[in-house]
Coordinates of C-alpha atoms in Angstrom, one line a residue:
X1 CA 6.7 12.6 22.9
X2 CA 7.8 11.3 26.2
X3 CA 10.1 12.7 28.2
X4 CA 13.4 10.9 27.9
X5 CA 16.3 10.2 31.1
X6 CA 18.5 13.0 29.5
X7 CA 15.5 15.6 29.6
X8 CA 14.5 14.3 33.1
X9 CA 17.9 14.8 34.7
X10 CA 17.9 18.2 32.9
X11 CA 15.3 19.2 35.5
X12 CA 15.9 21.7 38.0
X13 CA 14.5 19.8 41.1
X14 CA 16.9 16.5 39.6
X15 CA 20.1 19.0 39.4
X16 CA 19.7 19.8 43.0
X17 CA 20.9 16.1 43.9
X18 CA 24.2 16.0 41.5
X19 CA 23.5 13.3 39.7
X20 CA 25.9 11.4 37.7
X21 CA 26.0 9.0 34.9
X22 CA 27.6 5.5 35.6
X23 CA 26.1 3.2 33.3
X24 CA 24.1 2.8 30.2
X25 CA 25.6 6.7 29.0
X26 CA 24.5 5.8 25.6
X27 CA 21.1 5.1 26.1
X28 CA 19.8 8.0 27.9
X29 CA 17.1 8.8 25.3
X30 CA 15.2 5.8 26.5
X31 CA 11.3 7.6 26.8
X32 CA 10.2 7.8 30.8
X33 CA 6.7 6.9 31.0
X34 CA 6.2 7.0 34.8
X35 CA 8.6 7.3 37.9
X36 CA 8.2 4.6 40.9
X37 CA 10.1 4.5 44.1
X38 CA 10.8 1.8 45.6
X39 CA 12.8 -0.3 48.0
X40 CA 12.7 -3.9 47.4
X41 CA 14.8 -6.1 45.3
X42 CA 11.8 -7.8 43.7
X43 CA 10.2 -4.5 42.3
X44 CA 10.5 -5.8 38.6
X45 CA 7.4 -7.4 39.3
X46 CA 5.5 -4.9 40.2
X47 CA 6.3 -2.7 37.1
X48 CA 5.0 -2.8 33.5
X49 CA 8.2 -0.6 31.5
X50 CA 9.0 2.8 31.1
X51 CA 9.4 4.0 34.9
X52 CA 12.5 5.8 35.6
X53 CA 12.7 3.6 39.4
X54 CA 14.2 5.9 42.3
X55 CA 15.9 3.9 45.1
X56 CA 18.3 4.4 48.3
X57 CA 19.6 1.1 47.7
X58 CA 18.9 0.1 51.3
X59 CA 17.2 -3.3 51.0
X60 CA 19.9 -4.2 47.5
X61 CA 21.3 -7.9 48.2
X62 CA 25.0 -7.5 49.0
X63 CA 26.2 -10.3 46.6
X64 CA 27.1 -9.8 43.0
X65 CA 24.4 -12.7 41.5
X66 CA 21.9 -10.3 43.3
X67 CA 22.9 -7.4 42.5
X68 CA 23.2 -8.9 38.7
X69 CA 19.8 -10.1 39.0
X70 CA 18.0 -7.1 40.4
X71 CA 19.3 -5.5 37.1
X72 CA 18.4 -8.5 34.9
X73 CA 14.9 -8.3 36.0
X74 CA 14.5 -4.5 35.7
X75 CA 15.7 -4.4 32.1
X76 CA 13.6 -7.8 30.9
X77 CA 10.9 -5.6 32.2
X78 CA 11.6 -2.6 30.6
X79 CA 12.4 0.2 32.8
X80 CA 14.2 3.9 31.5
X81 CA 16.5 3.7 34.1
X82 CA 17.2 3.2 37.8
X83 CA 18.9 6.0 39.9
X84 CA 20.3 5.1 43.4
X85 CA 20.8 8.2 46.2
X86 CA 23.5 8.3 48.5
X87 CA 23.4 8.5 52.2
X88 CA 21.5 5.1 53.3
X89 CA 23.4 2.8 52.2
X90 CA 26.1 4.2 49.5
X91 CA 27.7 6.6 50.3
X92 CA 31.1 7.5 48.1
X93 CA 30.3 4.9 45.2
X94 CA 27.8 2.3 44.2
X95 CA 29.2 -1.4 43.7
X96 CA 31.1 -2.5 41.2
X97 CA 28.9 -5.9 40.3
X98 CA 25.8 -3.2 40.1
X99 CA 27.4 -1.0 37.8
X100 CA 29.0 -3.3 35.5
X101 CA 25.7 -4.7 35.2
X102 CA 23.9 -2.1 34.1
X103 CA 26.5 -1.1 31.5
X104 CA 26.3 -4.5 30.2
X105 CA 22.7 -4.3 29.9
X106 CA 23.0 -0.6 28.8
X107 CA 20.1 0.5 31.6
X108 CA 20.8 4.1 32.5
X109 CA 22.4 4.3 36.2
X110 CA 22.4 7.4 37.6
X111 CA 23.9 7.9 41.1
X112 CA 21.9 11.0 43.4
X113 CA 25.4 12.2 45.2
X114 CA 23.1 14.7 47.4
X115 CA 19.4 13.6 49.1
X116 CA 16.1 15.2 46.7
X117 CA 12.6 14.4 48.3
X118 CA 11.6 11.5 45.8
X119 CA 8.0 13.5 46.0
X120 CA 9.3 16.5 44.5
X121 CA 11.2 14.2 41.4
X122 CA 8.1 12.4 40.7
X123 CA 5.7 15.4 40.9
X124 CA 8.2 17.2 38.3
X125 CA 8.5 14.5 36.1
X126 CA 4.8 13.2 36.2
X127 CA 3.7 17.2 35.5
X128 CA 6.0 16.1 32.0
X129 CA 4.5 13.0 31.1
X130 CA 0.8 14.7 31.5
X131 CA 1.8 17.1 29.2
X132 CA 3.2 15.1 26.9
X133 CA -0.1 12.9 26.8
X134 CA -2.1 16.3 26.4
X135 CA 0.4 17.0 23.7
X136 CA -0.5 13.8 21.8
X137 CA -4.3 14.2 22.4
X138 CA -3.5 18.3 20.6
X139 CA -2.3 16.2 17.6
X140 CA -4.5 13.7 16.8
X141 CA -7.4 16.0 17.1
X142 CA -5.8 18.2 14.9
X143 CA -4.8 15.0 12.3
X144 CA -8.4 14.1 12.7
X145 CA -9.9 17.4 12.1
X146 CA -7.6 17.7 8.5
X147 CA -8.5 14.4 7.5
X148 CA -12.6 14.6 8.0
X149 CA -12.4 17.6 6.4
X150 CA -10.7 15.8 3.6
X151 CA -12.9 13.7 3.4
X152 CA -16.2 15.4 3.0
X153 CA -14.7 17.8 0.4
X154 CA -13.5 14.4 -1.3
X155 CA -10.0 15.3 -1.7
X156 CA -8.1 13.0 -4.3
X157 CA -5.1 11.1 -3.2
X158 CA -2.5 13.4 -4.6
X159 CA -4.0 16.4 -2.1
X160 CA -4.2 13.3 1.4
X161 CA -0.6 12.4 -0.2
X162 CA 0.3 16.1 0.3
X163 CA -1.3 16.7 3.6
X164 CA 0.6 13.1 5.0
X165 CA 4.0 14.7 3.7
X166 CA 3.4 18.5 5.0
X167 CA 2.3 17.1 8.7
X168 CA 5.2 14.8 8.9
X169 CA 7.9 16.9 7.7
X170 CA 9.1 13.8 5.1
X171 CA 8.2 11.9 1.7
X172 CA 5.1 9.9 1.4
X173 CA 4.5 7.3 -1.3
X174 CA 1.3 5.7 -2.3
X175 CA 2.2 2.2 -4.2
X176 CA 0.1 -0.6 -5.4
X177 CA 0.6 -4.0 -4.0
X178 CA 3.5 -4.8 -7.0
X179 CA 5.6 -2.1 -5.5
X180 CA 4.4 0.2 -8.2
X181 CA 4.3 4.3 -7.4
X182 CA 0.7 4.9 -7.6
X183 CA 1.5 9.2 -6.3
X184 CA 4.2 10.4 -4.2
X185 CA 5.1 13.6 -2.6
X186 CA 9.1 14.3 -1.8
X187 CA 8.3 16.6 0.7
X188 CA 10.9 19.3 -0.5
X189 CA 13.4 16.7 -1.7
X190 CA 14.7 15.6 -5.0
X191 CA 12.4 13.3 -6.6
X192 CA 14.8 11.3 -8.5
X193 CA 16.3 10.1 -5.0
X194 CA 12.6 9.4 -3.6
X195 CA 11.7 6.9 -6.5
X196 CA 15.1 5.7 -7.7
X197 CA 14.9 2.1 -8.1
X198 CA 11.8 1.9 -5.8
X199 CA 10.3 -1.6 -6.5
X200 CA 13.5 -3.0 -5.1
X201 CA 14.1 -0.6 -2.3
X202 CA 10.0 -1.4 -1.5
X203 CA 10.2 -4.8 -1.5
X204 CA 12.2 -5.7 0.8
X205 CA 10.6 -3.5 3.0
X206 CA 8.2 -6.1 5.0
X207 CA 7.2 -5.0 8.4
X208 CA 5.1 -7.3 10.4
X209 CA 1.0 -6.0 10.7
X210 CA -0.9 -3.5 8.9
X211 CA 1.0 -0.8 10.4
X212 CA 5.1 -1.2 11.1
X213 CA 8.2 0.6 11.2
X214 CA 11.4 -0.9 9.5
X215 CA 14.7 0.1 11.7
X216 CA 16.8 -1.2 8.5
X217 CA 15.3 1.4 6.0
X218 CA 13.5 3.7 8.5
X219 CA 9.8 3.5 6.4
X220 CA 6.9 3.4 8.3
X221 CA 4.5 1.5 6.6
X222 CA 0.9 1.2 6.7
X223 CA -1.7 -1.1 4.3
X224 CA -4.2 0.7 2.0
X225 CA -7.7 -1.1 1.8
X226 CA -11.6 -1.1 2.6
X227 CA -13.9 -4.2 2.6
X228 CA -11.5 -6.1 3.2
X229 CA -9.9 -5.8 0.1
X230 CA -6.2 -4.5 0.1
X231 CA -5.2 -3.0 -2.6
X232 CA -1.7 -0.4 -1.7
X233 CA 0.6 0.6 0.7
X234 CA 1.5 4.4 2.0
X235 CA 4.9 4.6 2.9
X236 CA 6.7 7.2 4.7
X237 CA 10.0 7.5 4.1
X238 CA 12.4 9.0 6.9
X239 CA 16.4 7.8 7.8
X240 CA 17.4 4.1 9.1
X241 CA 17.6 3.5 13.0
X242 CA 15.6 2.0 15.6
X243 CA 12.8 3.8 17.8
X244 CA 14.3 5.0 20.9
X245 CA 12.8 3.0 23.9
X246 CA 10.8 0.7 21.9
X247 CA 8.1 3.5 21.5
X248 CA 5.6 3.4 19.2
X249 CA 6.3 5.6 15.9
X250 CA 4.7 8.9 16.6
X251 CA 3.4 9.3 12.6
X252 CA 1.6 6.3 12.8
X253 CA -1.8 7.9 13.6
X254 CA -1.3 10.1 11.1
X255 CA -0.5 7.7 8.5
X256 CA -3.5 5.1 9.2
X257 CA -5.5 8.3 8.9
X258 CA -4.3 8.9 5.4
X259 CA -4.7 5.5 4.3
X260 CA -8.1 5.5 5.7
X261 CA -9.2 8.6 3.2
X262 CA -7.3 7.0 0.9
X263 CA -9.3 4.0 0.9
X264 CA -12.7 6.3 1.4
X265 CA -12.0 7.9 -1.3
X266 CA -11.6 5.0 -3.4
X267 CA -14.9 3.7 -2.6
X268 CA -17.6 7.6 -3.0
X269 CA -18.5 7.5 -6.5
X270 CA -18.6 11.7 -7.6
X271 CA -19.3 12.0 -11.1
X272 CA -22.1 13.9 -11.7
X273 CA -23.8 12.8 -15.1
X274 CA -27.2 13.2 -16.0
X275 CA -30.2 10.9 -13.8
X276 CA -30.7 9.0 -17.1
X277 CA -27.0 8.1 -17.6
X278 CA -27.2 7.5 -13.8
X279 CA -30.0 4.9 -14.6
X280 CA -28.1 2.9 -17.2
X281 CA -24.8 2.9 -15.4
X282 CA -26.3 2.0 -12.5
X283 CA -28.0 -1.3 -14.1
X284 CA -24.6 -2.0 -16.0
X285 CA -22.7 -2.1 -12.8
X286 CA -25.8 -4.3 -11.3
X287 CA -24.8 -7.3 -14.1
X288 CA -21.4 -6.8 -13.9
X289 CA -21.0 -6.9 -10.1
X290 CA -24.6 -9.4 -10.0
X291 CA -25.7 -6.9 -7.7
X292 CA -29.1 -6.9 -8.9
X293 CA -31.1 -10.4 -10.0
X294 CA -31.8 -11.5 -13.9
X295 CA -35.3 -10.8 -12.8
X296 CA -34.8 -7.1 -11.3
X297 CA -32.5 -6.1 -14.5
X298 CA -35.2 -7.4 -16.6
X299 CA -37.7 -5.0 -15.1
X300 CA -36.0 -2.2 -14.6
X301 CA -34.3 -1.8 -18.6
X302 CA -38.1 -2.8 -19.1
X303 CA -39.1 0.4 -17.4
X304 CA -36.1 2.2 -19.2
X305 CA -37.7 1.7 -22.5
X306 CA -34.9 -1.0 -23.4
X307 CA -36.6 -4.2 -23.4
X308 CA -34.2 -7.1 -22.5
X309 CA -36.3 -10.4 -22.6
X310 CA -36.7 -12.5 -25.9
X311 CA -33.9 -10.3 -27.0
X312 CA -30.1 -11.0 -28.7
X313 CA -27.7 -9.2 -26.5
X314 CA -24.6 -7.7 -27.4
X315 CA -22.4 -5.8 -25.3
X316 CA -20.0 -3.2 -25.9
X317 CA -16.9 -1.6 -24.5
X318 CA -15.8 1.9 -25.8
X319 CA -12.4 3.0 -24.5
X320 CA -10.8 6.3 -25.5
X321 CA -7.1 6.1 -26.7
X322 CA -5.0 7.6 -24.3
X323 CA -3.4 11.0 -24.5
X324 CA -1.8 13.5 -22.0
X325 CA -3.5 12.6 -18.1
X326 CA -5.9 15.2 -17.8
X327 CA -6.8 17.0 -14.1
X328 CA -9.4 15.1 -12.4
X329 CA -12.5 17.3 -13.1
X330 CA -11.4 17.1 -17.0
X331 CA -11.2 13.6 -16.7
X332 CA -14.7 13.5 -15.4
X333 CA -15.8 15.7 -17.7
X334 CA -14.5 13.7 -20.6
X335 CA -16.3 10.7 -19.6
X336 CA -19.1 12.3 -19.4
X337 CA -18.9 13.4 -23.0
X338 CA -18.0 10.6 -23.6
X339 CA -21.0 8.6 -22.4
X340 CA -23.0 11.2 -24.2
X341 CA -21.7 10.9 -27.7
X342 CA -22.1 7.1 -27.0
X343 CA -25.3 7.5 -26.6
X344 CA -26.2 10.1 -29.1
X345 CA -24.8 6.7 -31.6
X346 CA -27.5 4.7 -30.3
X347 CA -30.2 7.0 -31.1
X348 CA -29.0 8.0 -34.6
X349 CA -29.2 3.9 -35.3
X350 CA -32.5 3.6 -33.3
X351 CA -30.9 0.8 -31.3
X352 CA -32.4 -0.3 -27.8
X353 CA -28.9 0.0 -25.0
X354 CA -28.5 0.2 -22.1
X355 CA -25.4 2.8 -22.1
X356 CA -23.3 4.3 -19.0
X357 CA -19.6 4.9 -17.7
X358 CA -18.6 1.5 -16.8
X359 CA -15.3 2.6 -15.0
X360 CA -13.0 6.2 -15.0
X361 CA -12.1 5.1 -18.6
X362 CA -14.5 3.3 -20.5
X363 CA -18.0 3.6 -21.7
X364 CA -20.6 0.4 -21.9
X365 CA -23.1 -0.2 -23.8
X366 CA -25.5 -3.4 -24.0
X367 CA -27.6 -3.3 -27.4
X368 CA -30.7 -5.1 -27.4
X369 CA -31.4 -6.3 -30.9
X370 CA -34.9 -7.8 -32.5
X371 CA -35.4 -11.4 -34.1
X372 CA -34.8 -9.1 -37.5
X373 CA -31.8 -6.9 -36.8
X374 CA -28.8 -8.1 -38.3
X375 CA -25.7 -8.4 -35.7
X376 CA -23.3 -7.5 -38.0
X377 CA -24.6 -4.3 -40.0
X378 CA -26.3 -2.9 -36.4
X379 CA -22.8 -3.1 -34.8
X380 CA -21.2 -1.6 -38.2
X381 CA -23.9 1.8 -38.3
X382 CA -23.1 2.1 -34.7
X383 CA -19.6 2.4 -35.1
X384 CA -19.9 4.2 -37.9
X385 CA -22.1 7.1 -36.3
X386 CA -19.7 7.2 -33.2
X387 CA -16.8 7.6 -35.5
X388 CA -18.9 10.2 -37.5
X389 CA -19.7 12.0 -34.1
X390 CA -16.3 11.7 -32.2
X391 CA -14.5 13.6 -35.1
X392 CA -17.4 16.5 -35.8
X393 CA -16.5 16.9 -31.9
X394 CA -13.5 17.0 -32.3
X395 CA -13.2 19.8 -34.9
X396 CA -15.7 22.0 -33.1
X397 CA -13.4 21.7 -30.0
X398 CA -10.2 22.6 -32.5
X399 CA -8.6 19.5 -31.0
X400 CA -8.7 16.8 -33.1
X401 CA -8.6 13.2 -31.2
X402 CA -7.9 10.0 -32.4
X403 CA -11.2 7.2 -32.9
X404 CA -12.3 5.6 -29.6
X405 CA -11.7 1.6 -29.6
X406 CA -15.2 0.2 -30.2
X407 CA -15.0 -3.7 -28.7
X408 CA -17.5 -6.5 -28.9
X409 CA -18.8 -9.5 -27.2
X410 CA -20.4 -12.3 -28.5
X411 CA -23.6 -11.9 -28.5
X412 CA -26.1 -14.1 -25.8
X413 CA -29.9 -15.0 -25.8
X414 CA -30.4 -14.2 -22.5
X415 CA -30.3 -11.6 -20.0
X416 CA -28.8 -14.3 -17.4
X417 CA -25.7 -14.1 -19.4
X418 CA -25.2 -10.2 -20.4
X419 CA -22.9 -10.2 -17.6
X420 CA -21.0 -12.4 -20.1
X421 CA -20.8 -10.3 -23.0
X422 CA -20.0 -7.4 -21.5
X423 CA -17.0 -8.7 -19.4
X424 CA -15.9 -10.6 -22.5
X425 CA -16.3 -6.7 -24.6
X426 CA -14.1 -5.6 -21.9
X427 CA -11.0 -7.3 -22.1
X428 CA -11.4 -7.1 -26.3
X429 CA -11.3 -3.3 -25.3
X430 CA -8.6 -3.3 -23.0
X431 CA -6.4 -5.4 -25.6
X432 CA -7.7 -3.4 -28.5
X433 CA -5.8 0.0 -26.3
X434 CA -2.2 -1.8 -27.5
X435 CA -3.1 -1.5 -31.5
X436 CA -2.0 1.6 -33.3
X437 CA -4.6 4.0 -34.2
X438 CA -5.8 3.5 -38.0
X439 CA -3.6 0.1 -37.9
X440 CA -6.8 -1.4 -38.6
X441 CA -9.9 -1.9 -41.2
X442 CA -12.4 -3.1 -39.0
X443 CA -14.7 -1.1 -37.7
X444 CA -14.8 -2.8 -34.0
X445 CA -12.6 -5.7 -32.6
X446 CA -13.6 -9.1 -31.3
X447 CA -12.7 -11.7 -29.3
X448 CA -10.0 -13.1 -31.9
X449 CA -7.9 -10.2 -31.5
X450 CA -7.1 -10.6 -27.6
X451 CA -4.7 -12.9 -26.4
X452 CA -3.0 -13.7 -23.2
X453 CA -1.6 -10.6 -23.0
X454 CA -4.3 -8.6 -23.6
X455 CA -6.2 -10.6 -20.7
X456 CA -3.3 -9.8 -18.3
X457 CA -3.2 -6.2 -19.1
X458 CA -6.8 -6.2 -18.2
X459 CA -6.4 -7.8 -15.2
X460 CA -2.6 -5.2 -14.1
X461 CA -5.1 -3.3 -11.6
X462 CA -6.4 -6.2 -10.0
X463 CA -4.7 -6.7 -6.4
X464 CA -5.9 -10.8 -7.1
X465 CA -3.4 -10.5 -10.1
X466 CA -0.8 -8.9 -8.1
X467 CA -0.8 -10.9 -5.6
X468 CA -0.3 -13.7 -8.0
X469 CA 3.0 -12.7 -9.3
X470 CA 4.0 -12.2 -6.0
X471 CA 3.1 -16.0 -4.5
X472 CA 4.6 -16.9 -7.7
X473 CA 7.9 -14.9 -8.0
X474 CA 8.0 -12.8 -5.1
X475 CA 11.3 -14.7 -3.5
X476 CA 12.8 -14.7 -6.8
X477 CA 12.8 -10.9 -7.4
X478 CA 13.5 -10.5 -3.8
X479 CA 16.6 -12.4 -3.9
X480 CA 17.4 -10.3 -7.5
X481 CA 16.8 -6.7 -5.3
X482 CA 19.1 -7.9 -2.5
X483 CA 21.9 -9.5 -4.9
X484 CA 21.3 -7.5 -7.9
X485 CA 21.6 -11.0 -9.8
X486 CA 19.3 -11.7 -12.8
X487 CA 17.7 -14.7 -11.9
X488 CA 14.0 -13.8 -13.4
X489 CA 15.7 -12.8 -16.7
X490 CA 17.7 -16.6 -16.8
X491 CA 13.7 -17.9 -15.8
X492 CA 12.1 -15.9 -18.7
X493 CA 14.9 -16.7 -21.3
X494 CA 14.7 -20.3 -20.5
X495 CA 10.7 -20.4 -21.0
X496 CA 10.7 -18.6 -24.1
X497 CA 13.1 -21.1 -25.4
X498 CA 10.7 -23.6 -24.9
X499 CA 12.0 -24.9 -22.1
X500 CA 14.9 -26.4 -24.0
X501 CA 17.8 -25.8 -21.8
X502 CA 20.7 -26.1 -24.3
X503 CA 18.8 -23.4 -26.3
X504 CA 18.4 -21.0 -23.7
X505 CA 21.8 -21.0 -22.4
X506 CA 23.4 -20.2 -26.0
X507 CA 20.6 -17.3 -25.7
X508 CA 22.0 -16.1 -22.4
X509 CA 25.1 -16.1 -23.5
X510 CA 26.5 -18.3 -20.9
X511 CA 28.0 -22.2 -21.2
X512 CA 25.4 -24.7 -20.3
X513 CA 26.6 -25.6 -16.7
X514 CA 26.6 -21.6 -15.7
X515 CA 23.4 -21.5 -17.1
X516 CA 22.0 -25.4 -15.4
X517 CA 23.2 -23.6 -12.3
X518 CA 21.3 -21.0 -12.5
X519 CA 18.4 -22.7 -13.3
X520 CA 19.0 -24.8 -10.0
X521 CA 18.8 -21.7 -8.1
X522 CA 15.5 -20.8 -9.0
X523 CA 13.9 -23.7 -8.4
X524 CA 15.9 -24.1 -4.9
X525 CA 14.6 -20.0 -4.6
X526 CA 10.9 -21.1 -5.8
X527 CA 10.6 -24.5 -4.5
X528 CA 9.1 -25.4 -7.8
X529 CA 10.2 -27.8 -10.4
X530 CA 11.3 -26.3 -13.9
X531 CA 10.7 -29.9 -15.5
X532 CA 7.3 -29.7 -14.6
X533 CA 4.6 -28.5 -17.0
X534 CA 2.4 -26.9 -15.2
X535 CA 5.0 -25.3 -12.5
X536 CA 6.5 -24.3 -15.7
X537 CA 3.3 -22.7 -17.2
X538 CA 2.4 -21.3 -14.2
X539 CA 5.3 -19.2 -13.9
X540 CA 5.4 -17.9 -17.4
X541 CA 2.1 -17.2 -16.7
X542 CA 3.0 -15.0 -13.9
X543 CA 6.1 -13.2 -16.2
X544 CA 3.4 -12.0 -18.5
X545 CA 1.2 -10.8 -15.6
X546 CA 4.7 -8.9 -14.0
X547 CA 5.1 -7.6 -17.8
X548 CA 1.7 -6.2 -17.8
X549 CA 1.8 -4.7 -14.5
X550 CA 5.1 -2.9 -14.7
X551 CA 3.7 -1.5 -18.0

């Protein structure tokens, strides 16, 4: 850091002139980035902010609107603090307009009662600032080296969370972009005070930028994304209060450099599964994200031994019901089994698939069946076989696990819309997660079975989603956090009554004009109108989606 006017009139060669305080006491932590003597009354324009300005006060006007100007200009522009020597032209005190100037502009005015050779003062305090820089360049080289090395070992976020917190000496969070804790470390201190009503606290936490400090909660604040796609925030949490001097906040190298591996580490792929498995994910991935043409899919499964063309395609989600969050090597590990066991099912069937890891939870498969396959009793083996094979390995690990969701999509006649099938198998899947285990006879789900909710659950990771609710109802629960009123719970009632006002008041428990006025509220809050269908759909809409993400 800087050295501040307190630590500069600490100094030895500033001691030797007896300097004294006479205005601006209270900010004498202002940071000093430079000293500059000078005589004129027009310096201010000369300077750029930060100097600590060393004067005899020779060429001062003699008036009080100068004198009140000269220290107008100097603090528009910034300056630590101005110190005036006797023997020129003070000698016993400096002038009254001058001083109370400066104490109502709170610039530091330090009076020299015995001549110093301005040379030696700026040498001294120059040899400080040097330092200081040197200092900073120590440090980031040193936040650099952690974070590369990060990095290339692919450290997971909980370890770049850690490193963040143990550099900075205070709690880091990682949240999503609906204020949700994604990881967190307290840094020593009591977690419960950390996280305690966070999405509140968090949202009104909005500093301008990627990067920004807010004085009222004291979080610095830095945007988590890569491509150009945003998708969290780190936060570091310290005590409320402004930056002294303006300065920039000295963690915020070292935060953009955790959100940076952050976001790296989001985007290296380091599952290791077998070059076959590799193969199939990889074309999955290809139709799903149309990174690869119907024509180059086509030949490549062709290659694979899984003819597409002329074929009925049906794809297929597998999702494993979720139990205790396993480490991160377990998880991969799982998945990998996972993928295996899916497609050890294909072969016992002697199905043509495509079959690989579609994300960190879910297998895919896309079948390819002949002009004489039945749909309906190839889908019914398969599941049968995976059912068959999930539970022999679950007895010769000794830890029995309930049946993976098996989902399907409707099945397509071309390979220009497997993309189709398989996205459609995926939100079936993600749906299917909510139902309990053995709840149901079927021996896969379908389309049918997923609903609105279902679909927004799907979607609870997606920052497009997110970002949604919060063009939608962001100033709503804003205005909730800062008042602690219940304004989204008098929006949801009254949409769940069907928009029938009279209905939804006698559900709130309040009379009908409380309940109208509250109603007017939101829509002043929203600028939307509640007796518009679509305004009204669209927000419900955007309940389910905050349901689904909080969940």
């Amino acid at each position: 850091m800087l050295p501040t006017v307190a630590r500069v009139l600490d100094l030895e060669v500033m001691r030797r002139g007896l300097p004294q305080v006479v205005a601006g006491a209270d900010h004498l932590e202002r940071p000093v980035r430079w000293v500059h003597v000078s005589e004129l009354p027009d310096v201010a324009g000369m300077l750029r902010g930060g100097e600590l300005v060393l004067t005899t006060g020779i060429a001062l006007p003699e008036d009080r609107d100068g004198l009140a100007r000269y220290v107008r200009e100097l603090d528009e522009v910034g300056v630590a603090g101005l110190v005036v020597e006797f023997g020129r032209r003070y000698f016993d005190s400096l002038p009254r307009a001058l001083v109370h100037a400066a104490e109502q502009r709170g610039l530091p005015l330090i009076a020299l009662r015995r001549e110093l050779r301005f040379v030696a003062v700026t040498e001294a305090v120059h040899a400080l600032v040097v330092n200081a820089q040197l200092d900073q360049l120590r440090v980031s080289e040193a936040v650099h080296q952690v974070f590369n090395e990060l990095v290339v070992e692919g450290a997971e976020p909980p370890e770049v969370i850690r490193q963040v917190a143990r550099m900075a000496g205070a709690p880091v969070v990682l949240e999503n972009l609906a204020h949700q804790v994604l990881a967190h470390d307290a840094a020593g201190r009591p977690e419960t005070e950390l996280l305690e009503d966070w999405e509140r606290r968090s949202r009104g936490v909005r500093p301008p930028g990627r990067t920004g400090h807010d004085p009222r909660s004291g979080w610095l604040v830095t945007t988590v994304g890569a491509r150009g796609q945003d998708w969290g925030r780190l936060v570091l949490v310290q005590e409320p209060g402004p930056l002294p001097g303006g300065e920039p906040h000295p963690h915020t190298m070292l935060l953009e450099r955790g959100a940076s591996a952050l976001a790296l580490n989001r985007l290296v792929v380091r599952d290791r599964e077998s070059l076959e498995r590799q193969t199939h994910r990889t074309l999955l991935s290809g139709i799903l994200t149309h990174a690869l043409t119907v024509s180059e899919v086509a030949l490549r499964a062709q290659a694979l031994g899984v003819p597409l063309e002329g074929r009925r395609l049906v794809g297929v989600v597998l999702r494993q019901r979720r139990g205790p969050i396993p480490a991160a090597l377990e998880a991969q590990a799982r998945l990998r089994d996972f993928t295996e066991l899916a497609a050890g099912a294909v072969r016992s069937c002697r199905l043509s698939a495509l079959v690989g890891a579609l994300d960190d939870e879910g297998v895919g498969v896309l079948i390819a069946l002949g002009t004489q396959q039945d749909e309906h009793a190839a889908l019914d083996a398969f599941s049968a076989a995976l059912g068959r094979m999930s539970a022999e390995a679950g007895r010769e690990a000794a830890a029995p696990a309930p049946a993976p969701v098996v989902a399907v999509g409707s099945s397509v006649g071309s390979v220009r819309d497997a993309r189709r099938t398989l996205l459609e198998a995926t939100q079936v899947a993600d749906a299917a997660l909510h139902d309990a285990p053995g709840g149901r006879t079927a021996s896969y789900y379908r389309l049918p079975d997923v609903r609105l909710r279902g679909l927004l659950h799907l979607l609870r990771d997606d920052a497009r989603l997110q970002t949604y609710v919060e063009r939608e109802l962001g100033p709503l629960l804003a205005h909730d956090a800062e008042h602690n009123g219940q304004l989204v719970q008098m929006l949801r009632i009254y949409l769940e009554q069907g928009r029938n006002k009279s209905a939804a008041a006698d559900a709130a428990h309040l009379s009908r004009p409380s309940f109208y006025d509250r109603l007017h509220k939101v829509e002043r809050i929203l600028g939307v109108d509640l007796d518009q269908v679509e305004s009204c759909l669209s927000l419900h809409v955007a309940l389910l989606a905050l349901d689904a993400v909080r969940r």
